[in-house]
Coordinates of C-alpha atoms in Angstrom, one line a residue:
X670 CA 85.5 139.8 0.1
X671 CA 83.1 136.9 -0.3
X672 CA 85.2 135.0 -2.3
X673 CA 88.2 134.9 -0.1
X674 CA 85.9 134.0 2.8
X675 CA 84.9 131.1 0.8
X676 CA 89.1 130.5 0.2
X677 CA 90.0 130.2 3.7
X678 CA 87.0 128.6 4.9
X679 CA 87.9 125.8 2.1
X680 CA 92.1 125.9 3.2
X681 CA 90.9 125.6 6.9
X682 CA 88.7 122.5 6.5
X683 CA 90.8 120.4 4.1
X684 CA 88.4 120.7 1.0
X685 CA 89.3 121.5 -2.8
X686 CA 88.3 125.1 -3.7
X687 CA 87.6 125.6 -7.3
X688 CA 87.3 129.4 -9.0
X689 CA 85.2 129.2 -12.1
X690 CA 86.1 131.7 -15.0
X691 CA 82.6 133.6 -15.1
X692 CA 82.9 134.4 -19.0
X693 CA 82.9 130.6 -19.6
X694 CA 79.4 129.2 -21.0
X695 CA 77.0 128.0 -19.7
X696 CA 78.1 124.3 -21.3
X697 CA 81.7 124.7 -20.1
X698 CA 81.1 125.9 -16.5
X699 CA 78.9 123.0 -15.9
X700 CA 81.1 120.6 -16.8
X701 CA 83.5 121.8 -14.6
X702 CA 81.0 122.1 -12.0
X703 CA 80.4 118.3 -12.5
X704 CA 83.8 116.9 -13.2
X705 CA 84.7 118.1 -10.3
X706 CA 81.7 116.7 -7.8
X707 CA 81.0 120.3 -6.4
X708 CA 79.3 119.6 -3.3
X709 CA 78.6 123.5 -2.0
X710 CA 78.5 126.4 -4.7
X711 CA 78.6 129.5 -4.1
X712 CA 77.7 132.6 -6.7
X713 CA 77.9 136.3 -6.9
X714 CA 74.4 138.1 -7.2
X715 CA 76.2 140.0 -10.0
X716 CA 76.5 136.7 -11.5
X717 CA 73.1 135.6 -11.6
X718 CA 72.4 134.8 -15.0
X719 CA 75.3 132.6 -15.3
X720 CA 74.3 131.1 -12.0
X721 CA 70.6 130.6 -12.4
X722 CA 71.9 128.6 -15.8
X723 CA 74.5 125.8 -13.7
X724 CA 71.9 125.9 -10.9
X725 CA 71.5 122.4 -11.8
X726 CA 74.3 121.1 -14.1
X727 CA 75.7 119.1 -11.2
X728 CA 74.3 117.7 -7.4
X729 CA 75.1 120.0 -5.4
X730 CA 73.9 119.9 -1.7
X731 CA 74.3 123.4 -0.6
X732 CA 73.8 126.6 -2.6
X733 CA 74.7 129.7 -1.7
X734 CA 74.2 133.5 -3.1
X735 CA 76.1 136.6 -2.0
X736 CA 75.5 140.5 -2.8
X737 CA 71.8 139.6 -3.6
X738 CA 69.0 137.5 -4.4
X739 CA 69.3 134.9 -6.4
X740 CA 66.4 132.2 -7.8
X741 CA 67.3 128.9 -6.7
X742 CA 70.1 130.4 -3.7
X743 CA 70.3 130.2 -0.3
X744 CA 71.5 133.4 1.2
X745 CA 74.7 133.5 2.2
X746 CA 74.6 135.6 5.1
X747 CA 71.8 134.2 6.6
X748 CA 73.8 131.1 6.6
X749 CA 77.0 132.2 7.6
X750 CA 74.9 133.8 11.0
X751 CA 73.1 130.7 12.2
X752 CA 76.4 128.6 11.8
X753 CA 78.4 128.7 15.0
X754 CA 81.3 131.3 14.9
X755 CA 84.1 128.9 17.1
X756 CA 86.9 128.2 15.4
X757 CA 87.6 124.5 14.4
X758 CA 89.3 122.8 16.9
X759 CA 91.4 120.4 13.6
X760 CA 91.7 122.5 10.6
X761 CA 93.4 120.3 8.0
X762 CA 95.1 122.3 4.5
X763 CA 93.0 122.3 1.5
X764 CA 93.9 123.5 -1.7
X765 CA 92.9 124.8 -5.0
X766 CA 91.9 123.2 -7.4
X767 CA 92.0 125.1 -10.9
X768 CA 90.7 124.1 -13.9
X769 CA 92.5 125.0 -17.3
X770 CA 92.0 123.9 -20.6
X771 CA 93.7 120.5 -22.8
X772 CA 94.4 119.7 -26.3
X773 CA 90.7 117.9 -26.2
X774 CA 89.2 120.8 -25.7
X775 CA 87.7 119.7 -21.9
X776 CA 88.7 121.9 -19.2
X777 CA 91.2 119.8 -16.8
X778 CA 90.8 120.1 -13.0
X779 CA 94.8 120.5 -12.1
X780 CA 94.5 118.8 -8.3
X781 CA 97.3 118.8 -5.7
X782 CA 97.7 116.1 -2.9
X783 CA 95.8 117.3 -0.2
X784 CA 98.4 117.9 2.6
X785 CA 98.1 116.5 6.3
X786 CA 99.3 119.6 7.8
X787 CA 97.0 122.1 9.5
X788 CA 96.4 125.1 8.0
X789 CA 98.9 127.2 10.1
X790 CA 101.7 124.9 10.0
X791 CA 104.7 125.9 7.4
X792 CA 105.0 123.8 4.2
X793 CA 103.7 125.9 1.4
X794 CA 107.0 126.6 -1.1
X795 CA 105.2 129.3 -3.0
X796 CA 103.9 130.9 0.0
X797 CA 108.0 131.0 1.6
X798 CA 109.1 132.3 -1.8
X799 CA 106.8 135.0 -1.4
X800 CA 108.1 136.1 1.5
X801 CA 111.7 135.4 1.1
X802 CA 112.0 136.6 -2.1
X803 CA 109.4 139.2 -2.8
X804 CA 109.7 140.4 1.4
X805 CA 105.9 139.6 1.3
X806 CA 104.6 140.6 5.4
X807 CA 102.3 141.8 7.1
X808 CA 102.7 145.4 5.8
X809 CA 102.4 144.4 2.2
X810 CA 99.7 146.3 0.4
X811 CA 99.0 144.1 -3.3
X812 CA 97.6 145.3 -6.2
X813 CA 95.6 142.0 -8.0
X814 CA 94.5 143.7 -12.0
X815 CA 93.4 139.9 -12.5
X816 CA 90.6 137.9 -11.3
X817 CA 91.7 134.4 -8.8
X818 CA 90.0 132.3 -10.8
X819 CA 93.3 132.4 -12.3
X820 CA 96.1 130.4 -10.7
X821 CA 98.8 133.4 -10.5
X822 CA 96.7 135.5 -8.7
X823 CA 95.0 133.4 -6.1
X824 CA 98.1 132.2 -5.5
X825 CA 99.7 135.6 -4.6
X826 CA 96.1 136.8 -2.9
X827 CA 96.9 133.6 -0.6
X828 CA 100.4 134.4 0.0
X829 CA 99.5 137.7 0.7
X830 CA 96.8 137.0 3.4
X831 CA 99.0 133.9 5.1
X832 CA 101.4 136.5 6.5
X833 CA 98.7 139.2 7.5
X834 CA 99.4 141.7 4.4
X835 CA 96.7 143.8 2.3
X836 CA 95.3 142.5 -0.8
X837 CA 93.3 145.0 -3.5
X838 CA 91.5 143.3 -6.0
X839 CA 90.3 145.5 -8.9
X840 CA 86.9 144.5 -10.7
X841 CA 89.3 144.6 -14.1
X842 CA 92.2 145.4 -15.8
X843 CA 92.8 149.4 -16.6
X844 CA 95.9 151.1 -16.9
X845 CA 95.5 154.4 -15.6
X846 CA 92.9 152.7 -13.1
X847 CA 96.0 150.7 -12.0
X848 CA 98.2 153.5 -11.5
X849 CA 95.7 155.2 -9.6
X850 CA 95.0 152.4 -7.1
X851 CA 99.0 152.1 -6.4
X852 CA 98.9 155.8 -5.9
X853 CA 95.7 155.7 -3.4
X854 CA 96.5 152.6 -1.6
X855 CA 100.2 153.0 -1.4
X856 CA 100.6 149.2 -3.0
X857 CA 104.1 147.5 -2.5
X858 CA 104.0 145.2 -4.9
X859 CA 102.0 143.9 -8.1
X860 CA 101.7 141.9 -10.3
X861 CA 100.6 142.0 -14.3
X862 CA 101.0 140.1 -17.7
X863 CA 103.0 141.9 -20.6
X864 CA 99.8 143.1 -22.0
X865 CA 99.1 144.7 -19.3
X866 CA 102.6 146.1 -19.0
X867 CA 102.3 147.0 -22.5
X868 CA 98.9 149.4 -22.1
X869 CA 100.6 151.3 -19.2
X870 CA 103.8 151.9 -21.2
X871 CA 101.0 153.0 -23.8
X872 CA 99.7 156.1 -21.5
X873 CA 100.2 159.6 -22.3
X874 CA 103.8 160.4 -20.0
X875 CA 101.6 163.1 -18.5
X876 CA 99.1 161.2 -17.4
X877 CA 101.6 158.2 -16.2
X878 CA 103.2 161.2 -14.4
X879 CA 99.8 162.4 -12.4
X880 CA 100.1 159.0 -10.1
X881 CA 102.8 158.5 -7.6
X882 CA 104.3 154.9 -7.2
X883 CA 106.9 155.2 -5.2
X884 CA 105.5 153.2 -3.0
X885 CA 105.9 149.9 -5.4
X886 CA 108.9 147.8 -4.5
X887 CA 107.8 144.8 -6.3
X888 CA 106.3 144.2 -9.9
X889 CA 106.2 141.0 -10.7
X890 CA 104.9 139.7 -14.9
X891 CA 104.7 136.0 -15.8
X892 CA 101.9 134.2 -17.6
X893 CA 103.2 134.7 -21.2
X894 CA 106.4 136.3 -22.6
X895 CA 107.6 139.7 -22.4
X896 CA 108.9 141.2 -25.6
X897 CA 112.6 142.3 -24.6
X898 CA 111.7 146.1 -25.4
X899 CA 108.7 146.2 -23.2
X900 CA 110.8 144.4 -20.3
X901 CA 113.5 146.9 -20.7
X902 CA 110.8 150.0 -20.5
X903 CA 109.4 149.0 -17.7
X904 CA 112.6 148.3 -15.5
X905 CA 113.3 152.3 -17.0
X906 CA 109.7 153.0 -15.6
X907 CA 109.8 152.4 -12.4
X908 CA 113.4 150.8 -11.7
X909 CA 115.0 147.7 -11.1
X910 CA 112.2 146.2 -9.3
X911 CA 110.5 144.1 -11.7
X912 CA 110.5 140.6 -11.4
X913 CA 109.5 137.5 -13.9
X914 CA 108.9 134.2 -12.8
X915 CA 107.7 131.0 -14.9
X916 CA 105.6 128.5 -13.6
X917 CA 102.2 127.0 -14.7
X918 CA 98.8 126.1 -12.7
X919 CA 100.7 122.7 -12.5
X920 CA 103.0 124.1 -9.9
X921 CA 105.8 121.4 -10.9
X922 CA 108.8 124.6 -10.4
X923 CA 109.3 128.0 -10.5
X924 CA 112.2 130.2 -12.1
X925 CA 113.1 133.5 -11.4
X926 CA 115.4 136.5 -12.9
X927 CA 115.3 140.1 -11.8
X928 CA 115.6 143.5 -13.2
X929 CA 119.6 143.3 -13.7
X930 CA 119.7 139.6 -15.0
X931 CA 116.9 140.3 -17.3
X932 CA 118.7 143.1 -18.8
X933 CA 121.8 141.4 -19.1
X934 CA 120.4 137.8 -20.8
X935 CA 117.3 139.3 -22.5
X936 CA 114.5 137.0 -23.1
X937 CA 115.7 134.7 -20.3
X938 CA 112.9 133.6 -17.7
X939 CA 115.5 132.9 -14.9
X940 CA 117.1 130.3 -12.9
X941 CA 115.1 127.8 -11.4
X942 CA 113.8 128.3 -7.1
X943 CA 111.8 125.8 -6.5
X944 CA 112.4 122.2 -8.3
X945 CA 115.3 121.4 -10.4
X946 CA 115.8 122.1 -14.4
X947 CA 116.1 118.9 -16.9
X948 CA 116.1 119.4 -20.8
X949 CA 115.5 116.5 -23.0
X950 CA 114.9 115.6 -25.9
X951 CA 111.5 113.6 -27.3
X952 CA 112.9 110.1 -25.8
X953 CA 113.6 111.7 -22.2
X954 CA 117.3 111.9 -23.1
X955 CA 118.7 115.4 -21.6
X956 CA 120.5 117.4 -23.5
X957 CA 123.8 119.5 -23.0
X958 CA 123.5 123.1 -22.5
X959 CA 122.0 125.2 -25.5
X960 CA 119.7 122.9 -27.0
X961 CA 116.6 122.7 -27.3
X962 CA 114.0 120.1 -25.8
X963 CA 111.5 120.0 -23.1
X964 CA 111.3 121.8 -19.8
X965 CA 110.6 119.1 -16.8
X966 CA 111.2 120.2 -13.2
X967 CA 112.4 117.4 -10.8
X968 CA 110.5 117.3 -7.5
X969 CA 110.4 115.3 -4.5
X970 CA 106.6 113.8 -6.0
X971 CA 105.0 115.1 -9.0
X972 CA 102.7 118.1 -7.4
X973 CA 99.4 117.0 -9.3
X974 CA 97.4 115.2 -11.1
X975 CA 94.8 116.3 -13.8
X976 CA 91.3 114.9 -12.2
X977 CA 89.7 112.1 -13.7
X978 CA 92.2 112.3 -16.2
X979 CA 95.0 109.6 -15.1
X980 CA 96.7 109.2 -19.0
X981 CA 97.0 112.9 -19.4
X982 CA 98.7 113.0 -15.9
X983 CA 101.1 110.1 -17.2
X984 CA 101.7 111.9 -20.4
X985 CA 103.0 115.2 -17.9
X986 CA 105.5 112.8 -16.2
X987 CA 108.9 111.6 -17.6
X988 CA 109.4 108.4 -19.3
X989 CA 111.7 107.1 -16.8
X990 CA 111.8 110.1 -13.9
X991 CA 108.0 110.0 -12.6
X992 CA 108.9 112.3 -10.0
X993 CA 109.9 115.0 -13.1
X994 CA 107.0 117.0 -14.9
X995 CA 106.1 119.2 -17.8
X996 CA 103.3 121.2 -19.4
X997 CA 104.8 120.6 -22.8
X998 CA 106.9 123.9 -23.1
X999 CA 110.4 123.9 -24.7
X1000 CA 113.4 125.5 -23.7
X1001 CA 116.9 125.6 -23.4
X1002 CA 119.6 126.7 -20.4
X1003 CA 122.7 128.5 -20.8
X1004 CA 126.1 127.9 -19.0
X1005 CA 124.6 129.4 -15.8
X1006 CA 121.3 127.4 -15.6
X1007 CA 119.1 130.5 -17.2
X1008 CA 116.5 129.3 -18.9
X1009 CA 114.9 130.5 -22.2
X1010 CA 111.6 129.6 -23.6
X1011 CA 111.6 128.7 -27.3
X1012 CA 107.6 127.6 -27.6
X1013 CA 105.0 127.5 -25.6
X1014 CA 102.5 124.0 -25.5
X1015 CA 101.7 122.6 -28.8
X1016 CA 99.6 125.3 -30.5
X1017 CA 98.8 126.6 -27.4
X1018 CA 97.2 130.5 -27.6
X1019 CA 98.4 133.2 -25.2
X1020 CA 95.9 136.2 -25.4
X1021 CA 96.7 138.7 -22.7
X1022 CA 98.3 136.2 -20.4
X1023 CA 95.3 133.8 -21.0
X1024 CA 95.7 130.4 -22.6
X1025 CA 93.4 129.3 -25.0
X1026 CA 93.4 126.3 -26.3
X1027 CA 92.9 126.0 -30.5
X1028 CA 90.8 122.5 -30.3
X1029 CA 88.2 123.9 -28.5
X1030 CA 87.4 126.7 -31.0
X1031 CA 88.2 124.7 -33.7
X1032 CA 85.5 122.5 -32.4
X1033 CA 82.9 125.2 -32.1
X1034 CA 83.8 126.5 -35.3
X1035 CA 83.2 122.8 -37.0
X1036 CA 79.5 122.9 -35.7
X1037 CA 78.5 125.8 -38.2
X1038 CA 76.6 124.7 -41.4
X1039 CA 79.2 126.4 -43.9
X1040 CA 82.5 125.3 -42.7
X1041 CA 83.8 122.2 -43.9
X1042 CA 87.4 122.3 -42.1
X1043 CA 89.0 124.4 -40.0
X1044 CA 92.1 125.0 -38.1
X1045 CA 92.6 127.7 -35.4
X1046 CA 95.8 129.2 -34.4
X1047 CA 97.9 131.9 -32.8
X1048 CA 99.1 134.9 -34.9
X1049 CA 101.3 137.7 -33.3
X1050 CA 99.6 140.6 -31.8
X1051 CA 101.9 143.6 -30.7
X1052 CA 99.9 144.6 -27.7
X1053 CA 97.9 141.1 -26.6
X1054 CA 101.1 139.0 -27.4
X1055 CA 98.7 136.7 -29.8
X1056 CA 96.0 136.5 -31.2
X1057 CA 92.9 133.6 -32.4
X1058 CA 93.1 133.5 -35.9
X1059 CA 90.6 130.8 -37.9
X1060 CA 91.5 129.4 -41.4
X1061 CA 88.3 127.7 -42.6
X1062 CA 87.8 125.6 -45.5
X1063 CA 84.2 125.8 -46.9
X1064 CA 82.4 123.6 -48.6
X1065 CA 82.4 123.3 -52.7
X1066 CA 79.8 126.0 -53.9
X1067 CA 80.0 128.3 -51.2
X1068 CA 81.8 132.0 -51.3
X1069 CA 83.8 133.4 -48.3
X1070 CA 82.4 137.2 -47.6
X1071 CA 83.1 139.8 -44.7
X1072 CA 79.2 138.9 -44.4
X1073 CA 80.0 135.2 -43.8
X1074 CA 83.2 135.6 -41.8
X1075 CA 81.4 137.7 -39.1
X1076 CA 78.6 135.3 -38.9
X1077 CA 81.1 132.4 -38.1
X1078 CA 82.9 134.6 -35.1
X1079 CA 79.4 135.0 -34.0
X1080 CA 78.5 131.6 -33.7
X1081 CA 81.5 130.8 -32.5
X1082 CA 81.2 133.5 -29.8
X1083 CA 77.7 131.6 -28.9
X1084 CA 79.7 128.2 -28.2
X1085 CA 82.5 129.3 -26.0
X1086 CA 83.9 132.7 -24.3
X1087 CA 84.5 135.2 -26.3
X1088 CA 87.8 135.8 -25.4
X1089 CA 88.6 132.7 -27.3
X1090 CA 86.7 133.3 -30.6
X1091 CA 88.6 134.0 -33.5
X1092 CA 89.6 137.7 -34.2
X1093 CA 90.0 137.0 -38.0
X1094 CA 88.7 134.2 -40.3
X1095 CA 90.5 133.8 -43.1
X1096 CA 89.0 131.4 -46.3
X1097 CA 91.3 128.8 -47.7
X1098 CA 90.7 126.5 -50.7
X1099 CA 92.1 123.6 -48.6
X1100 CA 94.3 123.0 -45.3
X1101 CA 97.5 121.1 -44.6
X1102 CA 96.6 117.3 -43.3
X1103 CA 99.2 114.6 -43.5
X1104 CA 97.6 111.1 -45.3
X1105 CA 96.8 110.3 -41.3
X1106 CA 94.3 113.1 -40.9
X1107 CA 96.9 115.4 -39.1
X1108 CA 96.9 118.9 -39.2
X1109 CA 100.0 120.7 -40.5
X1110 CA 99.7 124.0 -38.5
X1111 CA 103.1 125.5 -39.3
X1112 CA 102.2 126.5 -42.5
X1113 CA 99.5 129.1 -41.3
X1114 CA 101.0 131.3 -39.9
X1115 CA 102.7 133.1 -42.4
X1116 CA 99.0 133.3 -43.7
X1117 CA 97.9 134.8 -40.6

């Protein structure tokens, strides 16, 4: 509940409001804490170690702690009550402002314009798609499985709340726990990644059968893709109310297919709602329908910028379009403007509808003593979609062992969140590099 106070209060003052993943490090959440000039934090008691730990990574003027003590906090309600409870008399839009990870390794503030609308003025296109898609209102009951410091989420928990509706959050993902919570708080709509999907299609059909969704007229997946069998399972599940969308934290466009389209163009990720579809080629050329290049929406502006980061936001922009972005994905459209995803970004990792991002791991792995190269990558995994697979080169002399290969996931795992240290390590007399250093990656994975 905290944490959405926090939201609004940010939204209705025109400041930035940044989530921070709380299985990062200590190293990586204080980074983003002072990348992105944090001028009021504010922690969960159930937190505290983490939050003890950033206490002082960055300046920060005012410091607050909810749900408990904690050293170095004021407490939150204490200050909430001896502030004045009148509403602001000019309340000016803020926004969001998520970090996610790059090719570098450094997490990336993604930062919107700041708008000069007040907060109850219309404006927000994800918000309007909500509604006018979805039929998000004031009677809408949503089922959240996944934290808001992801972008997906927050974004729906704001929708959600802007036209008056009910948002559940659940402490973490569980699949009978999720079936429970639609059943007990009669949820209208969800949303989920595949893997997630996946685990529920995975229940015993008696115990799927104990909880009664009827009440659930939306279900919407995104964040990675959906194997075509799992997508066609679920539509038989629960009927032709499940929705995909693509976008990214970005927010350049959205597309959109439903249950029908989906089972008539399987593997397609829709037709595009907000922005406008342009496939081109490495030069910026576009390219005629059915081949394959990069995915840029047009908008009106390009949505964002990556803080502190101006060449990285260049490098998202078109050669000659600025106004038309990309996070790197390629695609192709068919002859009715449906789009289909071919690759994700460059080497990119999606675990459970988390991206991870191989450079980081691959530099935590280069820190340990006994590797001597390394190069991480995704391998398929049938129920989290992919998995962190590490191909290590060791030095001349030394053995790789089951002994050895757990002690580098370990370290590893002591560098960075575990969610993004390697599942399998897998010793190689020597990795493919071009005369230029490069790394060949392709070749891995049929390794892996």
């Amino acid at each position: 509940l905290e944490a959405f106070e926090v939201y609004w209060a940010a939204l209705r003052s025109g400041l930035y409001f940044t989530a921070v993943n709380h299985h990062l490090s200590v190293e990586e959440a204080g980074y983003i804490l002072r990348d992105a000039g944090v001028k009021a934090l504010v922690v969960s008691a159930g937190k505290a170690e983490l939050a003890e730990a950033v206490r002082h990574a960055a300046d920060v003027a005012v410091v607050l702690a909810y749900g408990g003590e904690v050293p170095g906090y004021d407490d939150y309600a204490a200050a909430l009550a001896a502030a004045p409870s009148d509403p602001l008399p000019d309340q000016p839009r803020g926004s969001m402002m998520l970090y996610s990870s790059g090719t570098t390794g450094r997490p990336k503030g993604v930062r919107p314009p700041l708008s000069h609308k007040q907060v109850h003025e219309s404006g927000d296109p994800f918000v309007e798609l909500n509604h006018d898609v979805y039929g998000v209102d004031a009677d809408t009951v949503y089922l959240s499985p996944a934290p808001i410091y992801h972008s997906a989420p927050v974004k729906w928990c704001h929708s959600v709340h802007a036209y008056g509706g009910t948002v559940v959050m659940m402490e973490r993902f569980d699949a009978e726990d999720t079936l429970r919570a639609i059943d007990e708080h009669k949820v209208t709509h969800a949303q989920f990644v595949p893997t997630m999907l996946i685990r529920i299609l995975k229940l015993d059909p008696a115990v799927r059968a104990r909880y009664d969704t009827s009440s659930l007229r939306v279900a919407v997946h995104a964040a990675a893709p959906c194997p075509v069998e799992v997508k066609a399972a679920i539509i038989a599940e629960w009927g032709p109310i499940v929705w995909e969308y693509y976008g990214s934290t970005e927010s350049l466009g959205v597309t959109l297919i439903n249950s029908a389209e989906a089972l008539e163009r399987p593997g397609s990720v829709g037709r595009p709602v907000i922005g406008v579809l342009h496939i081109c080629d490495e030069d910026g050329a576009e390219l005629p329908t059915g081949e394959v290049g990069t995915v840029y929406f047009e908008r009106e502006f390009l949505p964002f910028s990556y803080h502190n980061d101006d060449e990285r936001t260049r490098s998202a922009q078109h050669p000659a379009h600025p106004n038309w972005g990309t996070v790197g994905d390629l695609g192709y459209v068919d002859d009715d403007g449906f789009l289909f995803l071919t690759d994700r970004k460059a080497f990119m990792i999606i675990s459970g509808g988390v991206n991870i991002y191989p450079q980081e791991v691959e530099n935590a792995l280069a820190l340990h003593p006994q590797v001597h190269d390394v190069a991480v990558i995704g391998v398929p995994d049938a129920e989290m979609g992919e998995s962190v697979a590490a191909f290590v080169e060791l030095p001349v002399g030394v053995a790789g062992s089951p002994e050895l290969a757990s002690e580098i996931i370990a370290f590893v795992r002591s560098r960075v969140a575990h969610y993004k240290a390697p599942r399998t390590v897998t010793f190689v007399e020597s990795l493919p590099r071009t005369p230029t250093g490069k790394l060949i990656k392709g070749g891995l994975r049929s390794r892996g």
